[in-house]
Amino acid sequence: MSEPLPDRVLLEQAIERFNTASSTLMNSYQTLQAQVRLLTEEVEHKKQLLNSILDSIDVGVVYFDADGTVQLMNRSAEGLLGISADRVLGTPSLPAVFSEEQVTCTDGRRFPAIISRSAVKNQSGLPTGSVLFFQDITRLKQLEAENERNRRLTAMGELITKIAHEIRNPLGSIELFASLLSKDLEGTPSASYAGRISNSVRHLVNTLDNMLRFSGGVRPVFAPLVLNVVLSELIDEFREVFLSSGIDLTLTSDEVYALQGDRVLLRQAFINILLNAFQAMPDGGTITMGIRQGEAGPVVAIRDSGTGMDQETASRLFEPFYSTKDRGTGLGMSIVAGIMEAHGAHIHVQSEPGAGTTVSIEFAKDHKAGS
Ligand code: ADP
Ligand code: MG
């Protein structure tokens, strides 16, 4: 039979159990603390994530609780309303009026906006407040307006093209009859009237042709042609009229140069260059056209003794709509560039203010007749 343990031993055992229990408790408490810390961090992380998402969108977001008090406001809302969140958090109102498609701030600013409100519910489906979204659509409205303007311009362009076509054909016959008339009346005082009609009509026809070419584009149809013939036809057409303005138009060429080209387009390009030369000589002068053999192919040079051009004009010469003339369309040289590009030809312009201008066109391949 064992002896009963003395009181002292019992006490020691009790203390020991107490110590063990208390250290277990301590451990559990520490574990719990660590878990709480983790959870707090996670909540904090989620909160930050939510805030940075809210702050990075360009939609204004304002959250009202069930009492209608502002509880949250993102950065875009601050920016759009022009206030800082501190001023409205905890208050029941925003310094702005939200109408159907517009936000009007109390400081007077207003902007078109997409505005929507939705109820916020908790997990059991009970309403806990509402959230207001609004987005500034000024830029969108601008784009819409721009789009509408472009649509109108396009329609207008189409209409103008139609009208230009309508006018172009009868003008062609007016031009023809005026030049026939001026030949018939040669030697009489009326001859110069007919000459002037034919000259004005020719300018008009050229302007219309340039407009139509600009809207229709350059679509060359290549066929063999003789450059000398194309240019001497132009001399025949323009020489008389130019002479009556004190301008002497001549063609020099030592050989016959043939190439594959679009006769109608090349004519249009040379007429544009000729008319520029003509317009650069209000007090008369000389225009010489010449064809010679270049390194790659024939080179047509058109030289005038006109006003020449400054650096600015020379550098913008081929820009569509660039003109220094009161009633110039600025299409002439841009069309020359398009036509010559289609022919694989290079344009070289040499000009000096007061001394005149030379436009040289170098065709790419050697199409010399007979070779
Ligand atoms: P536009 O003749 O309608 O003005 P162009 O495209 O034919 O348009 O020419 C653009 C500009 O280049 C002209 O306004 C003019 O200032 C300049 N220019 C072109 N050719 C000559 C030239 N031969 N002499 C002087 N300036 C010229
Ligand atoms: Mg011109």
Short mmCIF file of C-alpha atoms and ligand atoms in Angstrom, two decimals:
data_model
loop_
_atom_site.label_atom_id
_atom_site.label_comp_id
_atom_site.label_asym_id
_atom_site.label_seq_id
_atom_site.Cartn_x
_atom_site.Cartn_y
_atom_site.Cartn_z
CA MET A 1 0.00 0.00 0.00
CA SER A 2 1.45 3.28 -1.02
CA GLU A 3 1.83 6.10 1.33
CA PRO A 4 -0.18 9.24 0.64
CA LEU A 5 1.92 11.93 -1.03
CA PRO A 6 2.97 14.71 1.20
CA ASP A 7 1.22 18.07 0.69
CA ARG A 8 4.40 19.64 -0.65
CA VAL A 9 4.64 17.23 -3.59
CA LEU A 10 0.96 17.75 -4.40
CA LEU A 11 1.50 21.45 -4.48
CA GLU A 12 4.51 21.10 -6.75
CA GLN A 13 2.49 18.96 -9.16
CA ALA A 14 -0.32 21.48 -9.16
CA ILE A 15 2.09 24.31 -9.92
CA GLU A 16 3.65 22.32 -12.69
CA ARG A 17 0.24 21.64 -14.30
CA PHE A 18 -0.65 25.24 -13.96
CA ASN A 19 2.62 26.22 -15.65
CA THR A 20 2.02 23.84 -18.53
CA ALA A 21 -1.54 25.07 -18.96
CA SER A 22 -0.52 28.65 -18.85
CA SER A 23 2.25 28.15 -21.39
CA THR A 24 -0.20 26.32 -23.71
CA LEU A 25 -2.55 29.23 -23.30
CA MET A 26 0.28 31.62 -24.04
CA ASN A 27 1.14 29.73 -27.23
CA SER A 28 -2.47 29.67 -28.39
CA TYR A 29 -2.76 33.35 -27.66
CA GLN A 30 0.36 34.08 -29.71
CA THR A 31 -0.93 31.96 -32.60
CA LEU A 32 -4.22 33.81 -32.42
CA GLN A 33 -2.41 37.13 -32.38
CA ALA A 34 -0.42 36.13 -35.48
CA GLN A 35 -3.62 35.09 -37.23
CA VAL A 36 -5.30 38.37 -36.36
CA ARG A 37 -2.26 40.22 -37.68
CA LEU A 38 -2.42 38.24 -40.94
CA LEU A 39 -6.14 38.87 -41.31
CA THR A 40 -5.69 42.57 -40.58
CA GLU A 41 -2.95 42.74 -43.19
CA GLU A 42 -5.18 40.95 -45.67
CA VAL A 43 -8.08 43.31 -45.01
CA GLU A 44 -5.74 46.29 -45.29
CA HIS A 45 -4.32 44.90 -48.54
CA LYS A 46 -7.80 44.37 -49.99
CA LYS A 47 -8.78 47.88 -48.94
CA GLN A 48 -5.72 49.35 -50.63
CA LEU A 49 -6.33 47.32 -53.76
CA LEU A 50 -9.94 48.50 -53.89
CA ASN A 51 -8.82 52.09 -53.37
CA SER A 52 -6.16 51.96 -56.05
CA ILE A 53 -8.62 50.39 -58.49
CA LEU A 54 -11.16 53.09 -57.66
CA ASP A 55 -8.52 55.78 -58.01
CA SER A 56 -7.17 54.53 -61.31
CA ILE A 57 -10.45 54.60 -63.26
CA ASP A 58 -11.61 57.75 -64.99
CA VAL A 59 -15.13 57.36 -63.66
CA GLY A 60 -16.18 59.43 -60.65
CA VAL A 61 -17.45 57.12 -57.87
CA VAL A 62 -19.24 58.34 -54.72
CA TYR A 63 -20.72 56.00 -52.12
CA PHE A 64 -23.60 57.13 -49.87
CA ASP A 65 -24.60 55.04 -46.84
CA ALA A 66 -28.22 54.23 -45.95
CA ASP A 67 -28.58 57.65 -44.27
CA GLY A 68 -27.40 59.39 -47.45
CA THR A 69 -24.06 60.42 -45.99
CA VAL A 70 -21.03 60.40 -48.28
CA GLN A 71 -18.72 57.61 -47.12
CA LEU A 72 -16.35 57.22 -50.05
CA MET A 73 -15.21 59.29 -52.96
CA ASN A 74 -12.55 58.35 -55.49
CA ARG A 75 -9.87 60.55 -57.02
CA SER A 76 -11.71 61.03 -60.34
CA ALA A 77 -14.78 62.30 -58.48
CA GLU A 78 -12.53 64.80 -56.66
CA GLY A 79 -10.98 65.92 -59.92
CA LEU A 80 -14.24 66.15 -61.86
CA LEU A 81 -16.04 68.08 -59.11
CA GLY A 82 -12.98 70.15 -58.26
CA ILE A 83 -13.03 69.42 -54.49
CA SER A 84 -11.12 67.29 -52.04
CA ALA A 85 -12.88 64.30 -50.48
CA ASP A 86 -12.27 65.56 -46.90
CA ARG A 87 -14.74 68.37 -47.51
CA VAL A 88 -17.68 66.10 -48.30
CA LEU A 89 -16.99 62.84 -46.45
CA GLY A 90 -19.54 62.57 -43.62
CA THR A 91 -21.84 65.20 -45.15
CA PRO A 92 -25.05 64.45 -47.02
CA SER A 93 -24.43 66.44 -50.21
CA LEU A 94 -22.09 67.00 -53.16
CA PRO A 95 -21.26 70.46 -54.53
CA ALA A 96 -22.81 69.66 -57.93
CA VAL A 97 -26.13 69.05 -59.66
CA PHE A 98 -26.44 65.83 -61.62
CA SER A 99 -29.04 66.16 -64.36
CA GLU A 100 -29.82 63.69 -67.13
CA GLU A 101 -26.66 64.13 -69.20
CA GLN A 102 -24.78 66.91 -67.52
CA VAL A 103 -22.95 67.69 -64.31
CA THR A 104 -23.10 71.29 -63.10
CA CYS A 105 -20.64 72.12 -60.33
CA THR A 106 -21.47 74.85 -57.82
CA ASP A 107 -18.34 76.71 -58.99
CA GLY A 108 -20.10 77.15 -62.36
CA ARG A 109 -18.21 74.50 -64.35
CA ARG A 110 -20.33 72.05 -66.30
CA PHE A 111 -19.56 69.08 -68.47
CA PRO A 112 -21.53 66.49 -70.45
CA ALA A 113 -21.53 63.19 -68.60
CA ILE A 114 -22.83 59.66 -68.45
CA ILE A 115 -24.42 59.41 -64.98
CA SER A 116 -25.79 56.35 -63.22
CA ARG A 117 -26.87 55.42 -59.72
CA SER A 118 -27.27 51.98 -58.25
CA ALA A 119 -28.35 50.58 -54.91
CA VAL A 120 -25.74 48.72 -52.85
CA LYS A 121 -26.96 45.64 -50.91
CA ASN A 122 -25.26 43.54 -48.31
CA GLN A 123 -24.94 39.72 -48.48
CA SER A 124 -28.47 39.20 -47.15
CA GLY A 125 -29.84 41.49 -49.86
CA LEU A 126 -30.64 44.40 -47.55
CA PRO A 127 -29.91 47.89 -48.91
CA THR A 128 -26.91 49.50 -47.26
CA GLY A 129 -26.63 52.61 -49.43
CA SER A 130 -26.16 53.74 -52.99
CA VAL A 131 -23.31 54.46 -55.33
CA LEU A 132 -23.14 57.26 -57.90
CA PHE A 133 -21.05 56.90 -61.08
CA PHE A 134 -20.33 59.73 -63.48
CA GLN A 135 -17.98 60.06 -66.44
CA ASP A 136 -16.94 63.19 -68.29
CA ILE A 137 -17.72 62.67 -72.01
CA THR A 138 -16.58 66.08 -73.29
CA ARG A 139 -13.97 64.43 -75.55
CA LEU A 140 -16.52 61.94 -76.87
CA LYS A 141 -18.95 64.78 -77.67
CA GLN A 142 -16.11 66.64 -79.45
CA LEU A 143 -15.31 63.57 -81.52
CA GLU A 144 -19.00 63.18 -82.36
CA ALA A 145 -19.14 66.81 -83.52
CA GLU A 146 -15.93 66.39 -85.52
CA ASN A 147 -17.32 63.26 -87.10
CA GLU A 148 -20.50 65.07 -88.06
CA ARG A 149 -18.44 67.91 -89.56
CA ASN A 150 -16.34 65.43 -91.56
CA ARG A 151 -19.51 63.74 -92.78
CA ARG A 152 -20.84 67.09 -94.01
CA LEU A 153 -17.51 67.99 -95.64
CA THR A 154 -17.40 64.65 -97.43
CA ALA A 155 -20.96 65.15 -98.69
CA MET A 156 -20.02 68.69 -99.74
CA GLY A 157 -16.92 67.38 -101.53
CA GLU A 158 -19.04 64.86 -103.43
CA LEU A 159 -21.49 67.59 -104.41
CA ILE A 160 -18.69 69.89 -105.57
CA THR A 161 -17.19 67.07 -107.62
CA LYS A 162 -20.58 66.52 -109.31
CA ILE A 163 -20.94 70.23 -110.04
CA ALA A 164 -17.37 70.42 -111.36
CA HIS A 165 -18.19 67.59 -113.78
CA GLU A 166 -21.37 69.39 -114.87
CA ILE A 167 -19.49 72.62 -115.54
CA ARG A 168 -16.41 71.03 -117.08
CA ASN A 169 -17.95 69.79 -120.34
CA PRO A 170 -19.79 72.91 -121.57
CA LEU A 171 -16.69 74.91 -120.58
CA GLY A 172 -14.65 72.71 -122.88
CA SER A 173 -16.81 73.67 -125.84
CA ILE A 174 -16.84 77.35 -124.85
CA GLU A 175 -13.04 77.18 -124.84
CA LEU A 176 -12.97 75.53 -128.24
CA PHE A 177 -15.40 78.00 -129.84
CA ALA A 178 -13.68 81.00 -128.30
CA SER A 179 -10.35 79.92 -129.74
CA LEU A 180 -11.94 79.23 -133.16
CA LEU A 181 -13.53 82.65 -132.97
CA SER A 182 -10.27 84.33 -132.06
CA LYS A 183 -8.63 82.71 -135.11
CA ASP A 184 -11.53 83.81 -137.37
CA LEU A 185 -11.32 87.33 -136.04
CA GLU A 186 -7.56 87.52 -136.42
CA GLY A 187 -6.56 91.01 -137.53
CA THR A 188 -9.78 92.61 -136.28
CA PRO A 189 -10.08 94.51 -132.96
CA SER A 190 -12.51 91.88 -131.64
CA ALA A 191 -9.85 89.16 -131.87
CA SER A 192 -8.43 90.06 -128.46
CA TYR A 193 -11.88 89.75 -126.84
CA ALA A 194 -12.24 86.22 -128.09
CA GLY A 195 -8.65 85.57 -127.00
CA ARG A 196 -9.40 86.77 -123.50
CA ILE A 197 -12.54 84.61 -123.25
CA SER A 198 -10.57 81.59 -124.34
CA ASN A 199 -7.77 82.36 -121.88
CA SER A 200 -10.11 82.81 -118.90
CA VAL A 201 -12.02 79.67 -119.77
CA ARG A 202 -8.75 77.74 -120.04
CA HIS A 203 -7.80 78.77 -116.48
CA LEU A 204 -11.23 77.73 -115.27
CA VAL A 205 -11.00 74.38 -117.03
CA ASN A 206 -7.56 73.85 -115.51
CA THR A 207 -8.85 74.64 -112.01
CA LEU A 208 -11.76 72.22 -112.45
CA ASP A 209 -9.46 69.54 -113.85
CA ASN A 210 -7.18 69.91 -110.85
CA MET A 211 -10.11 69.66 -108.43
CA LEU A 212 -11.44 66.58 -110.20
CA ARG A 213 -7.98 65.02 -110.28
CA PHE A 214 -7.49 65.74 -106.60
CA SER A 215 -10.75 64.02 -105.64
CA GLY A 216 -10.54 61.26 -108.24
CA GLY A 217 -6.84 60.43 -107.87
CA VAL A 218 -4.23 59.74 -110.49
CA ARG A 219 -4.89 56.53 -112.46
CA PRO A 220 -2.56 56.54 -115.42
CA VAL A 221 -3.18 54.60 -118.61
CA PHE A 222 0.19 54.20 -120.27
CA ALA A 223 0.67 54.29 -124.01
CA PRO A 224 3.61 55.15 -126.22
CA LEU A 225 3.85 58.89 -126.85
CA VAL A 226 6.29 61.43 -128.21
CA LEU A 227 7.16 64.10 -125.65
CA ASN A 228 7.95 66.64 -128.39
CA VAL A 229 4.41 66.27 -129.76
CA VAL A 230 2.78 66.74 -126.34
CA LEU A 231 4.81 69.88 -125.70
CA SER A 232 4.42 71.42 -129.17
CA GLU A 233 0.65 70.95 -128.92
CA LEU A 234 0.80 73.00 -125.73
CA ILE A 235 2.88 75.64 -127.50
CA ASP A 236 0.20 75.84 -130.22
CA GLU A 237 -2.53 76.21 -127.64
CA PHE A 238 -0.87 78.75 -125.38
CA ARG A 239 1.58 80.73 -127.50
CA GLU A 240 -0.91 83.30 -128.86
CA VAL A 241 -2.60 83.96 -125.53
CA PHE A 242 0.70 84.24 -123.68
CA LEU A 243 2.04 86.61 -126.33
CA SER A 244 -0.92 88.93 -125.80
CA SER A 245 0.26 89.20 -122.16
CA GLY A 246 3.82 89.93 -123.25
CA ILE A 247 5.10 86.44 -122.59
CA ASP A 248 7.18 84.61 -125.15
CA LEU A 249 6.75 80.82 -125.07
CA THR A 250 9.25 78.64 -126.93
CA LEU A 251 10.24 74.99 -127.21
CA THR A 252 13.76 73.78 -127.90
CA SER A 253 14.69 70.20 -128.52
CA ASP A 254 17.39 68.54 -130.57
CA GLU A 255 15.90 65.09 -130.83
CA VAL A 256 12.67 63.14 -130.69
CA TYR A 257 11.93 61.65 -127.29
CA ALA A 258 9.31 58.94 -126.90
CA LEU A 259 8.18 57.22 -123.76
CA GLN A 260 5.38 55.22 -122.18
CA GLY A 261 3.05 57.71 -120.54
CA ASP A 262 -0.47 58.97 -120.01
CA ARG A 263 -0.97 61.80 -122.50
CA VAL A 264 -3.91 63.40 -120.68
CA LEU A 265 -2.12 63.37 -117.31
CA LEU A 266 1.20 64.66 -118.67
CA ARG A 267 -0.66 67.47 -120.48
CA GLN A 268 -2.37 68.41 -117.22
CA ALA A 269 0.95 68.45 -115.35
CA PHE A 270 2.70 70.59 -117.98
CA ILE A 271 -0.26 72.99 -118.13
CA ASN A 272 -0.06 73.42 -114.34
CA ILE A 273 3.63 74.25 -114.59
CA LEU A 274 3.05 76.57 -117.57
CA LEU A 275 0.25 78.46 -115.84
CA ASN A 276 2.38 78.92 -112.72
CA ALA A 277 5.13 80.35 -114.91
CA PHE A 278 2.58 82.59 -116.64
CA GLN A 279 1.21 83.82 -113.31
CA ALA A 280 4.72 84.52 -112.03
CA MET A 281 5.25 87.06 -114.84
CA PRO A 282 2.70 89.86 -114.43
CA ASP A 283 4.90 92.19 -116.48
CA GLY A 284 5.75 89.72 -119.22
CA GLY A 285 8.90 87.72 -119.84
CA THR A 286 9.95 84.42 -121.39
CA ILE A 287 9.12 80.79 -120.83
CA THR A 288 11.39 78.23 -122.46
CA MET A 289 10.56 74.57 -122.58
CA GLY A 290 13.32 72.22 -123.48
CA ILE A 291 13.78 68.46 -123.79
CA ARG A 292 17.20 66.90 -123.50
CA GLN A 293 18.70 63.53 -122.70
CA GLY A 294 19.34 63.09 -118.98
CA GLU A 295 21.27 60.37 -117.20
CA ALA A 296 18.29 58.02 -116.95
CA GLY A 297 15.78 59.29 -119.48
CA PRO A 298 14.53 62.45 -121.15
CA VAL A 299 14.47 65.64 -119.06
CA VAL A 300 11.83 68.30 -119.67
CA ALA A 301 12.87 71.68 -118.28
CA ILE A 302 10.44 74.59 -118.09
CA ARG A 303 12.14 77.84 -117.28
CA ASP A 304 10.48 81.17 -116.60
CA SER A 305 11.91 84.63 -116.01
CA GLY A 306 9.27 85.38 -113.35
CA THR A 307 9.27 86.40 -109.70
CA GLY A 308 10.83 83.19 -108.42
CA MET A 309 9.98 81.99 -104.91
CA ASP A 310 11.34 82.28 -101.41
CA GLN A 311 12.57 79.37 -99.28
CA GLU A 312 9.24 78.91 -97.48
CA THR A 313 7.29 78.65 -100.74
CA ALA A 314 9.88 76.38 -102.35
CA SER A 315 9.71 73.99 -99.41
CA ARG A 316 5.91 73.87 -99.42
CA LEU A 317 5.45 73.93 -103.18
CA PHE A 318 4.01 70.41 -103.44
CA GLU A 319 1.70 70.67 -100.44
CA PRO A 320 -1.96 70.45 -101.48
CA PHE A 321 -3.82 73.74 -100.85
CA TYR A 322 -0.60 75.69 -100.31
CA SER A 323 -0.83 78.86 -102.39
CA THR A 324 0.58 82.37 -102.18
CA LYS A 325 -2.02 83.61 -104.68
CA ASP A 326 -5.20 85.44 -103.72
CA ARG A 327 -7.30 83.06 -105.76
CA GLY A 328 -5.02 80.06 -106.02
CA THR A 329 -6.28 76.61 -105.09
CA GLY A 330 -2.78 75.37 -104.28
CA LEU A 331 -3.56 72.12 -106.09
CA GLY A 332 -1.41 72.63 -109.19
CA MET A 333 2.00 71.43 -108.05
CA SER A 334 0.67 68.71 -105.75
CA ILE A 335 -1.04 67.23 -108.82
CA VAL A 336 2.16 67.61 -110.85
CA ALA A 337 3.92 65.63 -108.11
CA GLY A 338 1.25 62.88 -108.18
CA ILE A 339 1.33 62.59 -111.96
CA MET A 340 5.13 62.50 -112.13
CA GLU A 341 5.34 59.95 -109.36
CA ALA A 342 2.96 57.74 -111.35
CA HIS A 343 5.37 58.07 -114.29
CA GLY A 344 8.41 57.26 -112.18
CA ALA A 345 9.75 60.74 -112.95
CA HIS A 346 11.70 63.02 -110.60
CA ILE A 347 10.93 66.71 -110.24
CA HIS A 348 13.69 69.20 -109.54
CA VAL A 349 12.85 72.84 -108.86
CA GLN A 350 15.41 75.57 -108.93
CA SER A 351 14.21 79.05 -108.08
CA GLU A 352 15.59 82.38 -107.00
CA PRO A 353 13.48 85.34 -105.92
CA GLY A 354 13.55 87.93 -108.70
CA ALA A 355 15.45 85.69 -111.10
CA GLY A 356 12.89 83.09 -112.16
CA THR A 357 12.19 79.42 -111.76
CA THR A 358 13.14 76.24 -113.57
CA VAL A 359 11.09 73.09 -113.09
CA SER A 360 12.88 70.02 -114.44
CA ILE A 361 11.27 66.64 -114.84
CA GLU A 362 13.51 63.68 -115.34
CA PHE A 363 11.83 60.56 -116.65
CA ALA A 364 13.12 57.31 -115.32
CA LYS A 365 13.81 55.16 -118.34
CA ASP A 366 15.34 55.80 -121.68
CA HIS A 367 12.40 55.74 -124.10
CA LYS A 368 14.25 57.57 -126.86
CA ALA A 369 12.56 56.96 -130.20
CA GLY A 370 14.33 54.58 -132.49
CA SER A 371 16.71 53.19 -129.86
P1 ADP B 1 -1.45 77.77 -107.02
O1 ADP B 1 -0.90 78.03 -108.40
O2 ADP B 1 -2.93 77.51 -107.03
O3 ADP B 1 -1.06 78.80 -106.02
P2 ADP B 1 0.45 75.59 -107.07
O4 ADP B 1 0.49 74.29 -106.35
O5 ADP B 1 0.42 75.54 -108.57
O6 ADP B 1 -0.81 76.38 -106.51
O7 ADP B 1 1.69 76.46 -106.62
C1 ADP B 1 1.90 76.70 -105.26
C2 ADP B 1 2.69 77.99 -105.05
O8 ADP B 1 4.02 77.81 -105.51
C3 ADP B 1 2.16 79.17 -105.79
O9 ADP B 1 1.16 79.85 -105.04
C4 ADP B 1 3.41 80.03 -105.95
O10 ADP B 1 3.67 80.81 -104.80
C5 ADP B 1 4.53 79.01 -106.04
N1 ADP B 1 4.97 78.79 -107.43
C6 ADP B 1 4.73 77.71 -108.18
N2 ADP B 1 5.31 77.81 -109.39
C7 ADP B 1 5.95 78.98 -109.40
C8 ADP B 1 6.74 79.70 -110.38
N3 ADP B 1 6.99 79.19 -111.60
N4 ADP B 1 7.25 80.91 -110.01
C9 ADP B 1 7.01 81.43 -108.80
N5 ADP B 1 6.28 80.82 -107.84
C10 ADP B 1 5.74 79.62 -108.13
MG MG B 2 -0.78 76.70 -109.95
#
